[in-house]
mmCIF file of C-alpha atoms in Angstrom:
data_model
loop_
_atom_site.group_PDB
_atom_site.id
_atom_site.type_symbol
_atom_site.label_atom_id
_atom_site.label_comp_id
_atom_site.label_asym_id
_atom_site.label_seq_id
_atom_site.Cartn_x
_atom_site.Cartn_y
_atom_site.Cartn_z
ATOM 1 C CA GLY A 1 22.343 -32.109 19.173
ATOM 2 C CA ALA A 2 18.627 -32.418 16.737
ATOM 3 C CA GLY A 3 17.432 -29.198 16.831
ATOM 4 C CA VAL A 4 18.736 -25.068 16.617
ATOM 5 C CA SER A 5 19.614 -24.647 20.045
ATOM 6 C CA GLN A 6 20.154 -20.834 22.313
ATOM 7 C CA SER A 7 22.191 -20.001 25.861
ATOM 8 C CA PRO A 8 21.543 -18.271 27.806
ATOM 9 C CA SER A 9 18.156 -19.119 28.320
ATOM 10 C CA ASN A 10 17.587 -15.805 30.411
ATOM 11 C CA LYS A 11 20.012 -13.112 31.341
ATOM 12 C CA VAL A 12 18.775 -10.360 33.449
ATOM 13 C CA THR A 13 21.872 -7.737 33.350
ATOM 14 C CA GLU A 14 21.383 -3.944 34.135
ATOM 15 C CA LYS A 15 21.097 -1.048 31.622
ATOM 16 C CA GLY A 16 24.082 0.405 29.849
ATOM 17 C CA LYS A 17 25.731 -3.222 29.718
ATOM 18 C CA ASP A 18 26.758 -5.111 26.564
ATOM 19 C CA VAL A 19 25.000 -8.947 26.294
ATOM 20 C CA GLU A 20 25.747 -11.298 24.860
ATOM 21 C CA LEU A 21 23.488 -14.261 23.355
ATOM 22 C CA ARG A 22 24.468 -17.384 20.998
ATOM 23 C CA CYS A 23 22.834 -19.500 18.415
ATOM 24 C CA ASP A 24 23.882 -22.673 18.068
ATOM 25 C CA PRO A 25 21.989 -24.471 14.331
ATOM 26 C CA ILE A 26 21.225 -27.007 13.561
ATOM 27 C CA SER A 27 23.808 -29.007 11.540
ATOM 28 C CA GLY A 28 24.062 -28.732 7.970
ATOM 29 C CA HIS A 29 21.295 -25.651 7.854
ATOM 30 C CA THR A 30 22.966 -23.307 6.160
ATOM 31 C CA ALA A 31 20.806 -20.313 6.807
ATOM 32 C CA LEU A 32 20.540 -18.555 10.339
ATOM 33 C CA TYR A 33 18.252 -16.003 11.521
ATOM 34 C CA TRP A 34 17.712 -13.959 15.138
ATOM 35 C CA TYR A 35 13.775 -12.684 15.443
ATOM 36 C CA ARG A 36 12.514 -10.432 18.377
ATOM 37 C CA GLN A 37 9.246 -10.933 20.239
ATOM 38 C CA SER A 38 8.516 -7.989 22.501
ATOM 39 C CA LEU A 39 5.221 -7.745 24.424
ATOM 40 C CA GLY A 40 4.592 -4.208 22.000
ATOM 41 C CA GLN A 41 5.695 -5.374 18.389
ATOM 42 C CA GLY A 42 5.306 -8.640 18.396
ATOM 43 C CA LEU A 43 8.215 -11.072 16.126
ATOM 44 C CA GLU A 44 10.288 -8.568 14.645
ATOM 45 C CA PHE A 45 13.343 -10.425 11.960
ATOM 46 C CA LEU A 46 16.649 -9.252 12.827
ATOM 47 C CA ILE A 47 18.994 -10.552 10.893
ATOM 48 C CA TYR A 48 19.801 -13.089 8.875
ATOM 49 C CA PHE A 49 22.715 -14.962 7.828
ATOM 50 C CA GLN A 50 23.297 -16.986 4.563
ATOM 51 C CA GLY A 51 26.780 -18.809 3.470
ATOM 52 C CA ASN A 52 29.643 -16.718 2.562
ATOM 53 C CA SER A 53 26.877 -13.754 0.967
ATOM 54 C CA ALA A 54 26.418 -10.888 3.334
ATOM 55 C CA PRO A 55 24.408 -10.747 6.198
ATOM 56 C CA ASP A 56 21.121 -8.887 5.574
ATOM 57 C CA LYS A 57 21.133 -6.619 8.178
ATOM 58 C CA SER A 58 17.619 -5.298 7.655
ATOM 59 C CA GLY A 59 15.326 -5.788 10.620
ATOM 60 C CA LEU A 60 18.086 -3.966 13.449
ATOM 61 C CA PRO A 61 17.081 -1.847 15.671
ATOM 62 C CA SER A 62 19.873 0.473 16.534
ATOM 63 C CA ASP A 63 23.925 0.600 15.309
ATOM 64 C CA ARG A 64 23.869 -1.373 19.353
ATOM 65 C CA PHE A 65 22.616 -4.654 17.670
ATOM 66 C CA SER A 66 25.206 -6.412 15.657
ATOM 67 C CA ALA A 67 25.672 -10.309 15.352
ATOM 68 C CA GLU A 68 28.433 -12.720 14.010
ATOM 69 C CA ARG A 69 28.266 -16.272 12.620
ATOM 70 C CA THR A 70 31.490 -18.151 12.467
ATOM 71 C CA GLY A 71 32.579 -20.705 11.063
ATOM 72 C CA GLY A 72 29.105 -20.807 9.236
ATOM 73 C CA SER A 73 27.819 -22.042 12.082
ATOM 74 C CA VAL A 74 27.620 -20.210 15.470
ATOM 75 C CA SER A 75 25.823 -17.493 16.425
ATOM 76 C CA THR A 76 26.064 -14.406 18.814
ATOM 77 C CA LEU A 77 23.876 -11.625 18.085
ATOM 78 C CA THR A 78 25.378 -9.249 21.094
ATOM 79 C CA ILE A 79 24.039 -5.533 21.997
ATOM 80 C CA GLN A 80 25.811 -3.157 23.556
ATOM 81 C CA ARG A 81 24.619 -0.437 26.026
ATOM 82 C CA THR A 82 21.353 -2.122 26.402
ATOM 83 C CA GLN A 83 18.451 0.079 27.182
ATOM 84 C CA GLN A 84 14.833 -1.746 28.409
ATOM 85 C CA GLU A 85 13.283 -1.187 25.126
ATOM 86 C CA ASP A 86 15.694 -4.353 24.708
ATOM 87 C CA SER A 87 13.804 -6.297 27.543
ATOM 88 C CA ALA A 88 12.312 -9.085 25.118
ATOM 89 C CA VAL A 89 12.896 -12.407 24.047
ATOM 90 C CA TYR A 90 15.303 -13.033 21.075
ATOM 91 C CA LEU A 91 15.416 -15.774 18.994
ATOM 92 C CA CYS A 92 16.879 -17.674 16.460
ATOM 93 C CA ALA A 93 15.719 -20.446 13.644
ATOM 94 C CA SER A 94 17.788 -22.609 10.900
ATOM 95 C CA THR A 95 16.845 -23.357 7.257
ATOM 96 C CA LEU A 96 17.062 -26.571 5.686
ATOM 97 C CA ARG A 97 15.375 -24.689 2.283
ATOM 98 C CA ASP A 98 12.128 -23.777 3.136
ATOM 99 C CA THR A 99 11.690 -24.425 6.911
ATOM 100 C CA GLN A 100 13.280 -22.293 9.571
ATOM 101 C CA TYR A 101 12.708 -23.893 12.584
ATOM 102 C CA PHE A 102 13.503 -21.906 15.769
ATOM 103 C CA GLY A 103 15.348 -22.286 19.019
ATOM 104 C CA PRO A 104 13.659 -21.893 22.798
ATOM 105 C CA GLY A 105 14.688 -18.450 23.344
ATOM 106 C CA THR A 106 17.287 -15.926 25.434
ATOM 107 C CA ARG A 107 14.893 -13.838 27.368
ATOM 108 C CA LEU A 108 15.712 -10.887 28.371
ATOM 109 C CA THR A 109 15.180 -8.833 31.070
ATOM 110 C CA VAL A 110 17.274 -4.790 31.244
ATOM 111 C CA LEU A 111 16.439 -3.272 34.544
ATOM 112 C CA ALA B 1 3.636 -2.020 2.693
ATOM 113 C CA GLN B 2 3.900 -5.837 3.301
ATOM 114 C CA SER B 3 1.995 -7.306 6.377
ATOM 115 C CA VAL B 4 -0.126 -10.762 7.391
ATOM 116 C CA ALA B 5 -3.390 -9.968 9.489
ATOM 117 C CA GLN B 6 -4.901 -12.060 12.504
ATOM 118 C CA PRO B 7 -8.089 -10.391 13.476
ATOM 119 C CA GLU B 8 -9.022 -12.424 17.021
ATOM 120 C CA ASP B 9 -6.522 -12.609 19.394
ATOM 121 C CA GLN B 10 -7.833 -15.029 20.796
ATOM 122 C CA VAL B 11 -10.077 -17.790 19.716
ATOM 123 C CA ASN B 12 -12.219 -20.127 22.250
ATOM 124 C CA VAL B 13 -13.170 -24.126 21.415
ATOM 125 C CA ALA B 14 -15.026 -26.630 22.898
ATOM 126 C CA GLU B 15 -12.733 -29.970 22.852
ATOM 127 C CA GLY B 16 -14.700 -32.022 20.375
ATOM 128 C CA ASN B 17 -15.302 -29.428 18.169
ATOM 129 C CA PRO B 18 -13.435 -28.214 14.477
ATOM 130 C CA LEU B 19 -11.503 -25.125 15.684
ATOM 131 C CA THR B 20 -9.850 -22.656 12.151
ATOM 132 C CA VAL B 21 -7.331 -19.402 13.499
ATOM 133 C CA LYS B 22 -7.711 -16.616 10.462
ATOM 134 C CA CYS B 23 -4.923 -15.341 8.287
ATOM 135 C CA THR B 24 -5.049 -12.831 5.827
ATOM 136 C CA TYR B 25 -1.706 -11.184 4.703
ATOM 137 C CA SER B 26 -0.572 -8.958 1.859
ATOM 138 C CA VAL B 27 2.632 -9.478 -0.069
ATOM 139 C CA SER B 28 2.936 -9.226 -3.496
ATOM 140 C CA GLY B 29 3.868 -11.732 -5.241
ATOM 141 C CA ASN B 30 3.402 -15.144 -4.577
ATOM 142 C CA PRO B 31 5.412 -16.411 -0.832
ATOM 143 C CA TYR B 32 5.520 -19.317 1.006
ATOM 144 C CA LEU B 33 2.977 -19.377 3.813
ATOM 145 C CA PHE B 34 3.428 -20.601 7.451
ATOM 146 C CA TRP B 35 1.708 -21.919 10.109
ATOM 147 C CA TYR B 36 3.567 -21.807 13.901
ATOM 148 C CA VAL B 37 2.653 -22.687 18.233
ATOM 149 C CA GLN B 38 4.172 -21.663 20.912
ATOM 150 C CA TYR B 39 3.833 -23.016 24.233
ATOM 151 C CA PRO B 40 4.003 -20.970 27.006
ATOM 152 C CA ASN B 41 8.462 -20.700 27.462
ATOM 153 C CA ARG B 42 8.418 -22.424 24.693
ATOM 154 C CA GLY B 43 9.956 -21.262 21.255
ATOM 155 C CA LEU B 44 7.854 -22.239 17.878
ATOM 156 C CA GLN B 45 6.834 -25.282 16.583
ATOM 157 C CA PHE B 46 6.337 -25.585 12.751
ATOM 158 C CA LEU B 47 3.137 -26.766 11.737
ATOM 159 C CA LEU B 48 2.843 -26.797 8.341
ATOM 160 C CA LYS B 49 2.961 -24.526 5.229
ATOM 161 C CA TYR B 50 2.518 -23.885 1.765
ATOM 162 C CA ILE B 51 4.759 -23.648 -0.754
ATOM 163 C CA THR B 52 2.007 -24.228 -4.209
ATOM 164 C CA GLY B 53 -0.422 -27.799 -5.378
ATOM 165 C CA ASP B 54 -2.765 -28.090 -3.064
ATOM 166 C CA ASN B 55 -4.531 -25.338 -1.463
ATOM 167 C CA LEU B 56 -5.227 -27.559 1.435
ATOM 168 C CA VAL B 57 -2.020 -28.605 3.422
ATOM 169 C CA LYS B 58 -1.943 -30.792 6.189
ATOM 170 C CA GLY B 59 0.504 -30.562 9.010
ATOM 171 C CA SER B 60 1.383 -31.269 12.046
ATOM 172 C CA TYR B 61 -0.661 -32.552 15.439
ATOM 173 C CA GLY B 62 -4.064 -32.859 13.022
ATOM 174 C CA PHE B 63 -3.474 -29.466 11.723
ATOM 175 C CA GLU B 64 -4.176 -27.791 8.424
ATOM 176 C CA ALA B 65 -4.558 -25.385 6.711
ATOM 177 C CA GLU B 66 -6.509 -23.965 3.145
ATOM 178 C CA PHE B 67 -4.526 -21.066 0.624
ATOM 179 C CA ASN B 68 -7.244 -19.361 -0.728
ATOM 180 C CA LYS B 69 -5.356 -16.632 -3.378
ATOM 181 C CA SER B 70 -8.328 -14.519 -4.210
ATOM 182 C CA GLN B 71 -8.709 -13.845 -0.808
ATOM 183 C CA THR B 72 -5.339 -13.994 0.687
ATOM 184 C CA SER B 73 -5.643 -15.650 2.925
ATOM 185 C CA PHE B 74 -4.379 -18.787 4.900
ATOM 186 C CA HIS B 75 -6.789 -20.559 7.417
ATOM 187 C CA LEU B 76 -5.333 -22.762 9.967
ATOM 188 C CA LYS B 77 -8.143 -25.299 10.409
ATOM 189 C CA LYS B 78 -7.973 -29.059 13.214
ATOM 190 C CA PRO B 79 -11.590 -31.012 12.753
ATOM 191 C CA SER B 80 -11.308 -31.509 16.103
ATOM 192 C CA ALA B 81 -9.849 -29.307 18.914
ATOM 193 C CA LEU B 82 -7.644 -30.627 21.921
ATOM 194 C CA VAL B 83 -7.707 -29.047 25.217
ATOM 195 C CA SER B 84 -3.420 -29.777 25.014
ATOM 196 C CA ASP B 85 -3.892 -27.478 21.501
ATOM 197 C CA SER B 86 -3.760 -24.732 23.827
ATOM 198 C CA ALA B 87 -1.213 -22.653 22.564
ATOM 199 C CA LEU B 88 0.048 -18.845 20.811
ATOM 200 C CA TYR B 89 -0.533 -19.851 17.018
ATOM 201 C CA PHE B 90 1.224 -17.251 14.970
ATOM 202 C CA CYS B 91 1.109 -17.470 10.866
ATOM 203 C CA ALA B 92 3.962 -16.034 8.881
ATOM 204 C CA VAL B 93 4.777 -15.412 5.319
ATOM 205 C CA SER B 94 8.175 -15.527 3.637
ATOM 206 C CA PRO B 95 7.753 -12.928 0.946
ATOM 207 C CA PHE B 96 9.725 -14.092 -1.803
ATOM 208 C CA SER B 97 9.737 -17.466 -3.559
ATOM 209 C CA GLY B 98 12.880 -19.339 -2.447
ATOM 210 C CA GLY B 99 12.256 -20.016 0.707
ATOM 211 C CA TYR B 100 15.301 -17.804 2.032
ATOM 212 C CA ASN B 101 14.119 -14.747 3.383
ATOM 213 C CA LYS B 102 12.912 -13.499 6.690
ATOM 214 C CA LEU B 103 9.766 -14.436 8.317
ATOM 215 C CA ILE B 104 6.802 -11.718 8.373
ATOM 216 C CA PHE B 105 4.330 -12.609 11.097
ATOM 217 C CA GLY B 106 0.860 -11.941 12.628
ATOM 218 C CA ALA B 107 0.539 -10.815 15.525
ATOM 219 C CA GLY B 108 -0.343 -13.883 16.735
ATOM 220 C CA THR B 109 -4.257 -16.013 18.054
ATOM 221 C CA ARG B 110 -4.816 -17.141 21.409
ATOM 222 C CA LEU B 111 -6.929 -20.401 21.261
ATOM 223 C CA ALA B 112 -8.102 -22.053 24.137
ATOM 224 C CA VAL B 113 -9.892 -24.696 24.664
ATOM 225 C CA HIS B 114 -12.277 -26.165 26.980
ATOM 226 C CA PRO B 115 -12.673 -29.127 28.423
#
């Protein structure tokens, strides 16, 4: 596709369940970022992957959050034992050179 | 601490009038500066960026932004607003030259253009 895609677009889960969010970056983009957008916190950086380098995990809010990027392309953000405060829109972006291009996001609702 | 400020939660403009959405930043070095727009239930769309060179940069949909180093500002402007410009606008800064770094976002400014 032409842009960054994310799935699912919406996810409703129960507190305590694990969820996986997927991001397909733009083909050829070498860097991939995850952000979280919530009412109280605005847009927050979570994690970034650049080529074969170790990811920058400095934005992950707790050890319940993890992410991986397989084959330098698709990335999965996993949230274990979800809490209600995890409810937010999770945005993925990929980068070629200077500009980050964002996907449509996954809206996560934890009941 | 590095930060981006968008002092106005909302900007109201009449269609056809010029608009300005303000952004100031507190980041060391020579950051890259960006504006993004978000329409309801959509992701962020890139509008424009400043890296170096001319302080006035032009972007998508007729928007432009002026970089002012002494005031550490990067205000978004458009000479004639359209109703379809109504959306949420985010200013963002990439703290280090090179681009491959996290973005620090402002809180966002909602632009409402009235017919």
